mmCIF file of C-alpha atoms and ligand atoms in Angstrom:
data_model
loop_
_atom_site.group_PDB
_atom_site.id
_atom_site.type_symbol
_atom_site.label_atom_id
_atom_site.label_comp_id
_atom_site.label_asym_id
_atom_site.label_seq_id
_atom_site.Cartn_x
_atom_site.Cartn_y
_atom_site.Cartn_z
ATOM 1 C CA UNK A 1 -72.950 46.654 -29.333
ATOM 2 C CA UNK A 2 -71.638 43.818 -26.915
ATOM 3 C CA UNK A 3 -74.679 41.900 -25.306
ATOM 4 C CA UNK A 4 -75.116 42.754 -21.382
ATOM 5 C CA UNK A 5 -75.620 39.771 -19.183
ATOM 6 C CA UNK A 6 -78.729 38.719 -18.299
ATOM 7 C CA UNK A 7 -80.145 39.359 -14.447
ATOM 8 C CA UNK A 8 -80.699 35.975 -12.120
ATOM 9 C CA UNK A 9 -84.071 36.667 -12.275
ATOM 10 C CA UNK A 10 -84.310 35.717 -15.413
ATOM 11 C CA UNK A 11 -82.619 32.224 -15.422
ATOM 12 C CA UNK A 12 -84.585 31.305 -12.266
ATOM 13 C CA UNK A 13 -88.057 32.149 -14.036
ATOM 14 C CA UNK A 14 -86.874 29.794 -16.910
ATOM 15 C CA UNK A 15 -86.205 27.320 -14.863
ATOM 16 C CA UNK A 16 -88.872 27.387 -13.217
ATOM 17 C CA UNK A 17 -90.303 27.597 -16.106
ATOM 18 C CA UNK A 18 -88.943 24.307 -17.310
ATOM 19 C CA UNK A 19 -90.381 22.681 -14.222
ATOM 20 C CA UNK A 20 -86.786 22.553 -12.637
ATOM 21 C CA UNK A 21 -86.858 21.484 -8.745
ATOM 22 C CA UNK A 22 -82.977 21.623 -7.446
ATOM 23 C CA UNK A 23 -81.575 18.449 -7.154
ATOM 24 C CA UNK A 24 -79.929 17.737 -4.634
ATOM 25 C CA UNK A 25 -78.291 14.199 -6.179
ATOM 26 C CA UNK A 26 -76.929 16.282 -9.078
ATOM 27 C CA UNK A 27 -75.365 18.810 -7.022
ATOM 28 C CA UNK A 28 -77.960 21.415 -8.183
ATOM 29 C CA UNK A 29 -77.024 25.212 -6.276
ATOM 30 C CA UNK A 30 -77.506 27.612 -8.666
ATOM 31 C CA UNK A 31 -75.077 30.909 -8.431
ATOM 32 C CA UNK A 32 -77.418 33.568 -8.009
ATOM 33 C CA UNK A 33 -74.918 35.912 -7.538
ATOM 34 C CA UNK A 34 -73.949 38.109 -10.407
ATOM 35 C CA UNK A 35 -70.669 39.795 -9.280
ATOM 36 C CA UNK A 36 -69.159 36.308 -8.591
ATOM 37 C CA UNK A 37 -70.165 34.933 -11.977
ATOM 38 C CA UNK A 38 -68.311 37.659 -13.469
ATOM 39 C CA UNK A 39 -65.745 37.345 -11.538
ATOM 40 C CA UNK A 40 -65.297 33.634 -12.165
ATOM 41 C CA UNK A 41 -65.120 34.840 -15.852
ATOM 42 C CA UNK A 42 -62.483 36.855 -14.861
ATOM 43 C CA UNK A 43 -60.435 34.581 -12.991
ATOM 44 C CA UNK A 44 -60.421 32.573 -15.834
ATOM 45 C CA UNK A 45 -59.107 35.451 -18.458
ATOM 46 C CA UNK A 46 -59.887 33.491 -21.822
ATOM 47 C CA UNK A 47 -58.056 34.421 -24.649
ATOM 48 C CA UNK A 48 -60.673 35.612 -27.933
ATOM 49 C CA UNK A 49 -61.741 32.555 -29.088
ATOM 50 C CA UNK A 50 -60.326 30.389 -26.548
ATOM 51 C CA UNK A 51 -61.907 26.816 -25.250
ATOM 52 C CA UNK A 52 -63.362 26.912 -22.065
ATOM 53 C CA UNK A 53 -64.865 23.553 -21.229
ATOM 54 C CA UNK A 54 -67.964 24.179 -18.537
ATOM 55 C CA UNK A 55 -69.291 20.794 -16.812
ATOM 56 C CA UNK A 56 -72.787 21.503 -15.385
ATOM 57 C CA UNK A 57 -73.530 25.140 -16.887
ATOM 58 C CA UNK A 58 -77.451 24.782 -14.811
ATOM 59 C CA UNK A 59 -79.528 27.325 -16.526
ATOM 60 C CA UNK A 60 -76.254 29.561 -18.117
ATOM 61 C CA UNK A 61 -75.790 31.912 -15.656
ATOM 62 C CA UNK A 62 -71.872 31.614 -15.680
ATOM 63 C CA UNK A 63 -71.936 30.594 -19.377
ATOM 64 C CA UNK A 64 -73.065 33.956 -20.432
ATOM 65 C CA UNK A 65 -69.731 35.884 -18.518
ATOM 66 C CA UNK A 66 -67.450 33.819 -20.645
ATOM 67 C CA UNK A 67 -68.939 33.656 -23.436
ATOM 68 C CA UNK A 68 -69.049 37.783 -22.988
ATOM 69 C CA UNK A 69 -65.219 37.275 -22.042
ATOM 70 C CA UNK A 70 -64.781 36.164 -25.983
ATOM 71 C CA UNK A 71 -64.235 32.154 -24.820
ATOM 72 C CA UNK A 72 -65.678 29.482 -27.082
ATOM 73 C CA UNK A 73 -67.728 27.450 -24.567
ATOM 74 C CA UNK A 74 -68.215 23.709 -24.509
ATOM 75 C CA UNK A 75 -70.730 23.035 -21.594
ATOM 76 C CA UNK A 76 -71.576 19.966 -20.518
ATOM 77 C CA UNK A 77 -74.938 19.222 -18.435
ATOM 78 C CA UNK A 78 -76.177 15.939 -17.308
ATOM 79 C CA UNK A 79 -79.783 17.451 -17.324
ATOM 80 C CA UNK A 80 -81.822 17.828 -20.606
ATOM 81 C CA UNK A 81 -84.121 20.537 -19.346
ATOM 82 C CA UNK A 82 -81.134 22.866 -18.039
ATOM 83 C CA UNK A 83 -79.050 22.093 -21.404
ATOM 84 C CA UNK A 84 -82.196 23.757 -23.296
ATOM 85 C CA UNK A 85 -82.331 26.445 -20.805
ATOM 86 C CA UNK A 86 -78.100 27.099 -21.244
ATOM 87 C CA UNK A 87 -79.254 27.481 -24.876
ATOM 88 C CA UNK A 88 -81.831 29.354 -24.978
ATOM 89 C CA UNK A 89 -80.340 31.904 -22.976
ATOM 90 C CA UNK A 90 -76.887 32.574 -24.384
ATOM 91 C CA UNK A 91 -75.733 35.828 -25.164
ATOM 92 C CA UNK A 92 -73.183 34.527 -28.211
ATOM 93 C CA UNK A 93 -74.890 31.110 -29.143
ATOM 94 C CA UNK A 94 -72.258 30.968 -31.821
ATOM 95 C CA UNK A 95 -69.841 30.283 -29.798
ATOM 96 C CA UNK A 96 -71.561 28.027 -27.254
ATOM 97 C CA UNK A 97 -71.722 23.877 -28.096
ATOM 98 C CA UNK A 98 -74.049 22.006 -24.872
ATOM 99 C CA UNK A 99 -73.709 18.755 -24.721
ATOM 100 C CA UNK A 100 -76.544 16.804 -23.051
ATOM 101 C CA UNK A 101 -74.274 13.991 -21.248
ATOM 102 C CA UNK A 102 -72.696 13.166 -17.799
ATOM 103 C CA UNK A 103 -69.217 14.569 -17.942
ATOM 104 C CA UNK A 104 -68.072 10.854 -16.933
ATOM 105 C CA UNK A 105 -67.937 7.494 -18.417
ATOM 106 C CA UNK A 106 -68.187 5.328 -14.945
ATOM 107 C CA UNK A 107 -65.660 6.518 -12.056
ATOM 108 C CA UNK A 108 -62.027 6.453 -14.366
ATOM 109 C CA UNK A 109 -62.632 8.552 -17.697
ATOM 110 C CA UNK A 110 -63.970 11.323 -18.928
ATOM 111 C CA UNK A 111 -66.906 11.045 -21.518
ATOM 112 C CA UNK A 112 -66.101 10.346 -25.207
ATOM 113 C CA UNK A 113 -67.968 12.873 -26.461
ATOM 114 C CA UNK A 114 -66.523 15.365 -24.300
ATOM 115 C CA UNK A 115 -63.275 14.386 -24.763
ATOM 116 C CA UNK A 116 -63.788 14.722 -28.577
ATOM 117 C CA UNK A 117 -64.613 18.895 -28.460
ATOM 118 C CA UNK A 118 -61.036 19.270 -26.383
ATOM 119 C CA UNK A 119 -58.374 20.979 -28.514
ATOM 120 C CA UNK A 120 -55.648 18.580 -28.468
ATOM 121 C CA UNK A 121 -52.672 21.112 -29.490
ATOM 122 C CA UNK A 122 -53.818 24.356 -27.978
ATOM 123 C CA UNK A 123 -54.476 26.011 -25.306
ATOM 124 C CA UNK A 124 -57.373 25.581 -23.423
ATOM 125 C CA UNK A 125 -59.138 25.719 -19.769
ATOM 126 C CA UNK A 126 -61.774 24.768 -17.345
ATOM 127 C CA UNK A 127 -63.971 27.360 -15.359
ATOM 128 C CA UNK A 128 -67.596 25.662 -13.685
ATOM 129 C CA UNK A 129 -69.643 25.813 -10.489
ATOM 130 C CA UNK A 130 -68.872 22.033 -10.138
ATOM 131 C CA UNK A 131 -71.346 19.255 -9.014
ATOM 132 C CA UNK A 132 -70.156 17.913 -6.073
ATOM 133 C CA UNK A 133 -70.086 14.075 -7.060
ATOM 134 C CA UNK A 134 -68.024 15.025 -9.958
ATOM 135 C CA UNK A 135 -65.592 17.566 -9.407
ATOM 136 C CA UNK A 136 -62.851 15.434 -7.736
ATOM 137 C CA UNK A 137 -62.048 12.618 -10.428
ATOM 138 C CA UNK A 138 -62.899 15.081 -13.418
ATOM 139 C CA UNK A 139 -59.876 17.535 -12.334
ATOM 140 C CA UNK A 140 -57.745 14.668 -11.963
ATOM 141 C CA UNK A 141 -58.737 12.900 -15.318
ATOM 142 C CA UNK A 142 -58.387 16.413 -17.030
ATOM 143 C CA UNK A 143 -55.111 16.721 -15.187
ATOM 144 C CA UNK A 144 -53.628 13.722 -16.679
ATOM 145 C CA UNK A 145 -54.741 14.333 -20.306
ATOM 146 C CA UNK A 146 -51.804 14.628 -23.260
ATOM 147 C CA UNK A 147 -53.076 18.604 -24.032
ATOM 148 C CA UNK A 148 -54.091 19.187 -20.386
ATOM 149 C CA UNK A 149 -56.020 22.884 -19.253
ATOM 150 C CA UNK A 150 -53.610 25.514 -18.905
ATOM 151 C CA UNK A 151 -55.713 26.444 -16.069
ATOM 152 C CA UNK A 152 -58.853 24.988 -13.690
ATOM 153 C CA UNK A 153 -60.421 28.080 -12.090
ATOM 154 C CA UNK A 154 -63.490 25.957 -10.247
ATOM 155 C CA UNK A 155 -65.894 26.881 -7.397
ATOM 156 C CA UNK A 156 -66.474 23.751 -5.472
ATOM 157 C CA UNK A 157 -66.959 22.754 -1.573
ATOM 158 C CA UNK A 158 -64.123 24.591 0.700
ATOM 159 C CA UNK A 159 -63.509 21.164 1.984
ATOM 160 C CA UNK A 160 -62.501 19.628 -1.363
ATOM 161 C CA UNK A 161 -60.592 23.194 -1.936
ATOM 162 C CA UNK A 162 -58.369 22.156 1.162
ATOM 163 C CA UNK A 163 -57.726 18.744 0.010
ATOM 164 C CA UNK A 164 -56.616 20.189 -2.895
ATOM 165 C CA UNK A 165 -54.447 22.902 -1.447
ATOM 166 C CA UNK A 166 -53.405 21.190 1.212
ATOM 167 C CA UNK A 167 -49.463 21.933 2.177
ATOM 168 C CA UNK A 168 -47.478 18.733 3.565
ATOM 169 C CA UNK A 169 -48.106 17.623 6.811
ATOM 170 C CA UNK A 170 -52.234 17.851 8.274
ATOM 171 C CA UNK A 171 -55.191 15.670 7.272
ATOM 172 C CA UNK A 172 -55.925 16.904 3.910
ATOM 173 C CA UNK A 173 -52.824 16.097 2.922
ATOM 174 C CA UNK A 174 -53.741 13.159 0.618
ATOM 175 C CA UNK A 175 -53.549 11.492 -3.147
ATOM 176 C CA UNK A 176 -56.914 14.420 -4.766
ATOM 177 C CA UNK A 177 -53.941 17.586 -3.713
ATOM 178 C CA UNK A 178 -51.067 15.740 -4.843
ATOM 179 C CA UNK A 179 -51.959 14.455 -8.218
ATOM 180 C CA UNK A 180 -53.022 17.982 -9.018
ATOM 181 C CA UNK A 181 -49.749 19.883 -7.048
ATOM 182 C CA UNK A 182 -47.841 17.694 -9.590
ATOM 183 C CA UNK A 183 -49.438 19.143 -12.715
ATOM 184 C CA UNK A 184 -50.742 22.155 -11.588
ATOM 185 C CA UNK A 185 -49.894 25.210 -9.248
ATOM 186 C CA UNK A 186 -53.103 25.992 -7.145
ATOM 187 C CA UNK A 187 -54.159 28.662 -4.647
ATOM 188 C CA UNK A 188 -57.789 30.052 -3.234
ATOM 189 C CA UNK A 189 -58.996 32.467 -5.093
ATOM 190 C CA UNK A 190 -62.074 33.687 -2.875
ATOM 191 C CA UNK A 191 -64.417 32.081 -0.309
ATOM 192 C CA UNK A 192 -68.165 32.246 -1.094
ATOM 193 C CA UNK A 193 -70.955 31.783 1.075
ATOM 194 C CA UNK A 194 -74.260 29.158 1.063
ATOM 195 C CA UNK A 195 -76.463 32.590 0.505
ATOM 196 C CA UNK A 196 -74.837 33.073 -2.983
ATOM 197 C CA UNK A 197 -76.821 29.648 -4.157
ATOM 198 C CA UNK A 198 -80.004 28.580 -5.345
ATOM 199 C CA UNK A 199 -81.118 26.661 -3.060
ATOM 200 C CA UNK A 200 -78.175 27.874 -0.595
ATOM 201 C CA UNK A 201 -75.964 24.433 0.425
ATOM 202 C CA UNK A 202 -74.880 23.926 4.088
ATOM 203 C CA UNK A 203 -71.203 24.400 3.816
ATOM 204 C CA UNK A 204 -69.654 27.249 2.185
ATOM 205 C CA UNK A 205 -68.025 26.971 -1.400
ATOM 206 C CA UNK A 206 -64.692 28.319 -2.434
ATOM 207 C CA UNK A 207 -63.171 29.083 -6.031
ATOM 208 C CA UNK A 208 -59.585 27.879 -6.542
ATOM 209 C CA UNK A 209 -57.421 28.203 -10.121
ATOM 210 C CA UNK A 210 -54.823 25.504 -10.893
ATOM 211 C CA UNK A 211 -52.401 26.586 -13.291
ATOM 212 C CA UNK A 212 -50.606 24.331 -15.701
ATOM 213 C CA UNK A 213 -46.826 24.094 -14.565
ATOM 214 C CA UNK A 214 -44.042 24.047 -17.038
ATOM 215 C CA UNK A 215 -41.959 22.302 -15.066
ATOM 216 C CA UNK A 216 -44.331 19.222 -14.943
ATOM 217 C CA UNK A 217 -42.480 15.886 -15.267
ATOM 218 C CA UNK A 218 -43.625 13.928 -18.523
ATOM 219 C CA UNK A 219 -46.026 11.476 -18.962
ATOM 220 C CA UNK A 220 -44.320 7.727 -17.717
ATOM 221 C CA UNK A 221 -42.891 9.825 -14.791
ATOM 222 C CA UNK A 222 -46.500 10.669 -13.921
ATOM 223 C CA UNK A 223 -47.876 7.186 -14.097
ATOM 224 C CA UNK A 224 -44.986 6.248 -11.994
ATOM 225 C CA UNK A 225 -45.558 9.278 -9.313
ATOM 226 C CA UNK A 226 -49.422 8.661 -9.329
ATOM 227 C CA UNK A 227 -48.395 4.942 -8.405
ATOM 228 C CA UNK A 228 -46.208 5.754 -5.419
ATOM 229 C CA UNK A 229 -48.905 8.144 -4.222
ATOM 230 C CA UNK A 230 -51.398 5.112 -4.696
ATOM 231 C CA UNK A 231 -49.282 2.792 -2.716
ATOM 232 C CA UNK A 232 -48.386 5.350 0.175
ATOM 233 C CA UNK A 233 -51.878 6.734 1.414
ATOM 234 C CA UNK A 234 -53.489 3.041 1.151
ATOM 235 C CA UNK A 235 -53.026 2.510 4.453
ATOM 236 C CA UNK A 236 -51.966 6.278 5.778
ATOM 237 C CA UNK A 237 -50.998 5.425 9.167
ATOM 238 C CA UNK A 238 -48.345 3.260 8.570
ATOM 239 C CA UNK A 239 -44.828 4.332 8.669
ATOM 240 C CA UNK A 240 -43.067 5.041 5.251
ATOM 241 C CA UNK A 241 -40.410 2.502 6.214
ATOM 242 C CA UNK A 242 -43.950 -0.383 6.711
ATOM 243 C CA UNK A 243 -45.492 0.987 3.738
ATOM 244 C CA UNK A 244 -42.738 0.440 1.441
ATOM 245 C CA UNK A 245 -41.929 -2.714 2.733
ATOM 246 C CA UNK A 246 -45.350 -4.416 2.123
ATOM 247 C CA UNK A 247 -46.006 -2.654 -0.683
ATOM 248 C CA UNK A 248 -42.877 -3.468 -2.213
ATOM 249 C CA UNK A 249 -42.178 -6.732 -0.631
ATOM 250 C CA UNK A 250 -38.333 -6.059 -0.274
ATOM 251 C CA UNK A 251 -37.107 -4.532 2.966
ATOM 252 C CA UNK A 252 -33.824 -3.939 2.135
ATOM 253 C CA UNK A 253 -34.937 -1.801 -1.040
ATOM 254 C CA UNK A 254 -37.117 -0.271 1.271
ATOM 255 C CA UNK A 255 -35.165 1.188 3.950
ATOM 256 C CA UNK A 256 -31.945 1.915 1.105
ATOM 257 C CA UNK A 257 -34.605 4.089 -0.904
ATOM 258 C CA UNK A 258 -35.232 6.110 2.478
ATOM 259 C CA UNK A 259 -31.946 6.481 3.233
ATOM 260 C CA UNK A 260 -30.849 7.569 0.139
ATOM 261 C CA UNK A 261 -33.211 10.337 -0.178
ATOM 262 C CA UNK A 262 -33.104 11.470 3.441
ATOM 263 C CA UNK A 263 -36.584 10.472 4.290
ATOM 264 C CA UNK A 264 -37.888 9.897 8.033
ATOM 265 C CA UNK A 265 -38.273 5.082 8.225
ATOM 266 C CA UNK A 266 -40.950 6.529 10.794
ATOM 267 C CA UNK A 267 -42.804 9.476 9.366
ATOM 268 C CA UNK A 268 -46.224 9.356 7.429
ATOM 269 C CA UNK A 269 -46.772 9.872 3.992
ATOM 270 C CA UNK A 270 -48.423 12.794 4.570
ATOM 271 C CA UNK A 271 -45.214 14.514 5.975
ATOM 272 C CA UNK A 272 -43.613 14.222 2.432
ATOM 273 C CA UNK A 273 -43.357 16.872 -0.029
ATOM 274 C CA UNK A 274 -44.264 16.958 -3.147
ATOM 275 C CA UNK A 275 -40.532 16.247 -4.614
ATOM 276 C CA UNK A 276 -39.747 13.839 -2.182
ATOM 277 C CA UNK A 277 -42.998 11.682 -3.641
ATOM 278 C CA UNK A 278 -41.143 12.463 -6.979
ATOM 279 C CA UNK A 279 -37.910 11.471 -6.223
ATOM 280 C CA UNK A 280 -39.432 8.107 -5.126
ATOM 281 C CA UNK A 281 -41.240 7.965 -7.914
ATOM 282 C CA UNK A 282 -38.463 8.544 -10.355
ATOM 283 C CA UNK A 283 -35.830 5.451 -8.394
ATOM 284 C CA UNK A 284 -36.213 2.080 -8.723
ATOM 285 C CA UNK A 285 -38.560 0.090 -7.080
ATOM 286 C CA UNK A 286 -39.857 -3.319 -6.771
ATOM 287 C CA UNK A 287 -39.689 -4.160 -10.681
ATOM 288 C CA UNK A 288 -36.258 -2.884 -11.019
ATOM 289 C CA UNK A 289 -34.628 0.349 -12.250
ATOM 290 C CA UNK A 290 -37.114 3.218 -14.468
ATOM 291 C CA UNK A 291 -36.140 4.251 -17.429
ATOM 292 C CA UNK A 292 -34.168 7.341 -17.658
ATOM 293 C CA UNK A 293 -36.982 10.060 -18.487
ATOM 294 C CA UNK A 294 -36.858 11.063 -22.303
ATOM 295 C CA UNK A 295 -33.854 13.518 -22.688
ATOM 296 C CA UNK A 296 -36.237 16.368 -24.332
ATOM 297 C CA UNK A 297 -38.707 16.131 -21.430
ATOM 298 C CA UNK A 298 -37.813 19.554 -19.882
ATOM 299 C CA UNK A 299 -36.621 20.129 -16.414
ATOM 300 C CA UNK A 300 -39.228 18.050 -14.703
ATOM 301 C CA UNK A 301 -38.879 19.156 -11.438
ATOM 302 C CA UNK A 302 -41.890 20.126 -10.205
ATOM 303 C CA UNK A 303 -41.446 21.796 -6.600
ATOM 304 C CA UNK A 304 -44.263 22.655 -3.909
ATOM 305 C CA UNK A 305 -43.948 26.276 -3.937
ATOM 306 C CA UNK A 306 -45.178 26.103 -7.838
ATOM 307 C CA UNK A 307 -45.760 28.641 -10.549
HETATM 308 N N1 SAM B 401 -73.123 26.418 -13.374
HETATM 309 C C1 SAM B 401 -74.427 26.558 -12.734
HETATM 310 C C2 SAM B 401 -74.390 27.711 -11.783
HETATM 311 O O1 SAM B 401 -73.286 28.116 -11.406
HETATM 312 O O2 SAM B 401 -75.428 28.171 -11.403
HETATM 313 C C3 SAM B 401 -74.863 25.266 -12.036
HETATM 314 C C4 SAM B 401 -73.843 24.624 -11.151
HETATM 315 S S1 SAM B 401 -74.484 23.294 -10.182
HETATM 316 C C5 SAM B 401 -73.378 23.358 -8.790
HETATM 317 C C6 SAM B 401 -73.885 21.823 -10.953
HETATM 318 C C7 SAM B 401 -74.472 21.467 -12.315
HETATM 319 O O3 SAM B 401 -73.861 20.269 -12.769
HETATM 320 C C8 SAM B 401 -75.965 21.189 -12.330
HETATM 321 O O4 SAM B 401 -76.544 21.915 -13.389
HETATM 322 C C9 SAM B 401 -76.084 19.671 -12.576
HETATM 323 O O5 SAM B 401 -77.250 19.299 -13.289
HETATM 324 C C10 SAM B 401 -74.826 19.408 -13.373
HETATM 325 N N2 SAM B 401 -74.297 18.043 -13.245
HETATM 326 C C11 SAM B 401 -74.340 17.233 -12.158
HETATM 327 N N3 SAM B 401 -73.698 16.077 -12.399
HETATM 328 C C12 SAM B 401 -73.238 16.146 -13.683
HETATM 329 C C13 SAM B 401 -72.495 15.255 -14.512
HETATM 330 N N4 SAM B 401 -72.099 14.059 -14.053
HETATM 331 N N5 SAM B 401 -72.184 15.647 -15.768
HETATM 332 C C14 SAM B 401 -72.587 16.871 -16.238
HETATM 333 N N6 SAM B 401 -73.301 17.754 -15.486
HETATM 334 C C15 SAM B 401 -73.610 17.402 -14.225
#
């Protein structure tokens, strides 16, 4: 007989039994919320058997849906006492590895020990409640690894859902969106409000999925894109025609690159799409020409309207 989830109520006893207080530096809001936990399990849609990495599983609660959903779950918790908890609870401990470690090593890469549970020629995927501090550099750095998820389904602050969603043109618009847009097709799954946390948070959460996109451009075009995008929103308010020339140091290059591709000398960077940051990306610029990309590297022509 297939285990039935465990009610809230239970997690929240353990960890109060565990002496947990929320904290608020670790980004601690507890789902409470059963229907959305199972829906987040859902969303995500693991194959039997497939890797689901979880960063910051709190007391299990989500675990338990997707480890019910047949995924193999590697969850990662910064916090001992909520690691044991995550343990202790689990419906299919089998298939359930915690590891007791921050998901990061410093600001630029993922954790070693993390990255040495990730499959690194199949399939696999991401679905968390993540901590706040965390959950912008970890999609990116998971984003830009050689077997990256096949999918991101994440709950996280509706503000950092816009940045990442954010369509060419407004505010958001900025380096966290595009570094994922280029990699992965994203949309907004479902808005969720403060009341479905323990304790609730003062701005409402949203879950988004990212979906791996075949059309992806291989790995040296990526550094190259993720460098243009660098250069561009240092200074935001500058013209692209200003940017380019002080970042490059070459006017001329400059203002033949824009013409070339069509590009407004006096619009922002925000006002480009996605393949016109490519395009860029993939010309020469102040070294000299790029290589060509590697003939077998697919279409690599990744386009804003996505998957
Ligand atoms: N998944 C649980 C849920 O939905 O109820 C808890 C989600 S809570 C928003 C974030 C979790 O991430 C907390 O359990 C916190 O301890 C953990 N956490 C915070 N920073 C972390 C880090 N750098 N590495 C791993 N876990 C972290």
């Amino acid at each position: 007989m297939t285990a039935r989830p465990r009610p809230w109520s239970e997690f929240r006893a353990a960890l109060e039994a565990a002496g947990v207080r929320p904290s608020r530096r670790l980004g601690q809001n507890f789902l409470v919320d059963a229907n959305l936990a199972e829906a987040i399990a859902r969303d995500a849609d693991p194959q039997p058997g497939e890797t689901v990495l979880e960063v910051g599983p709190g007391g299990g609660f989500l675990t338990q849906h997707l480890l019910l959903a047949g995924a193999r779950v590697v969850a990662v918790e910064i916090d001992a006492r909520l690691a044991a908890v995550t343990r202790d609870l689990a419906p299919e401990p089998e298939r359930l590895e915690v590891l007791n470690v921050d998901v990061l090593a410093g600001k630029h890469a993922l954790a070693p020990e993390v990255l040495a549970r990730l499959p690194v020629d199949e399939p696999w995927q991401l679905a968390a409640n993540l901590p706040y501090s965390v959950a912008s550099p970890l999609l990116v750095l998971l984003a830009r690894l050689p077997n990256p998820p096949r999918a991101m389904t994440a709950l996280v602050q509706a503000e950092v859902a816009d940045r990442i969603l954010a369509p060419p043109g407004g505010r958001d618009r900025g380096p966290l969106g595009l570094r994922l847009a280029v990699t992965h097709a994203g949309r907004r799954l479902r808005t969720v409000a403060p009341r479905l946390f323990w304790p609730p948070p003062k701005v409402e959460s949203a879950v988004i999925r990212l979906e791996l996109r075949a059309d992806r451009p291989p790995p040296a075009e990526l550094a190259a894109f993720d460098a243009v995008v660098e250069v561009l929103f240092r200074h935001r308010r500058q013209t692209l025609e200003r940017r380019l020339r002080e970042a490059w140091g070459d006017a001329t290059l400059a203002r033949r690159r824009i013409a070339e591709l069509g590009l407004d000398p006096r619009g922002r960077p925000e006002g480009l799409a996605l393949e016109d940051l490519l395009a860029l990306a993939r010309g020469p610029g102040p070294s000299g020409p790029r290589p060509d990309p590697a003939p077998d590297a697919g279409g690599s022509r990744a386009t804003e309207s996505g998957a």
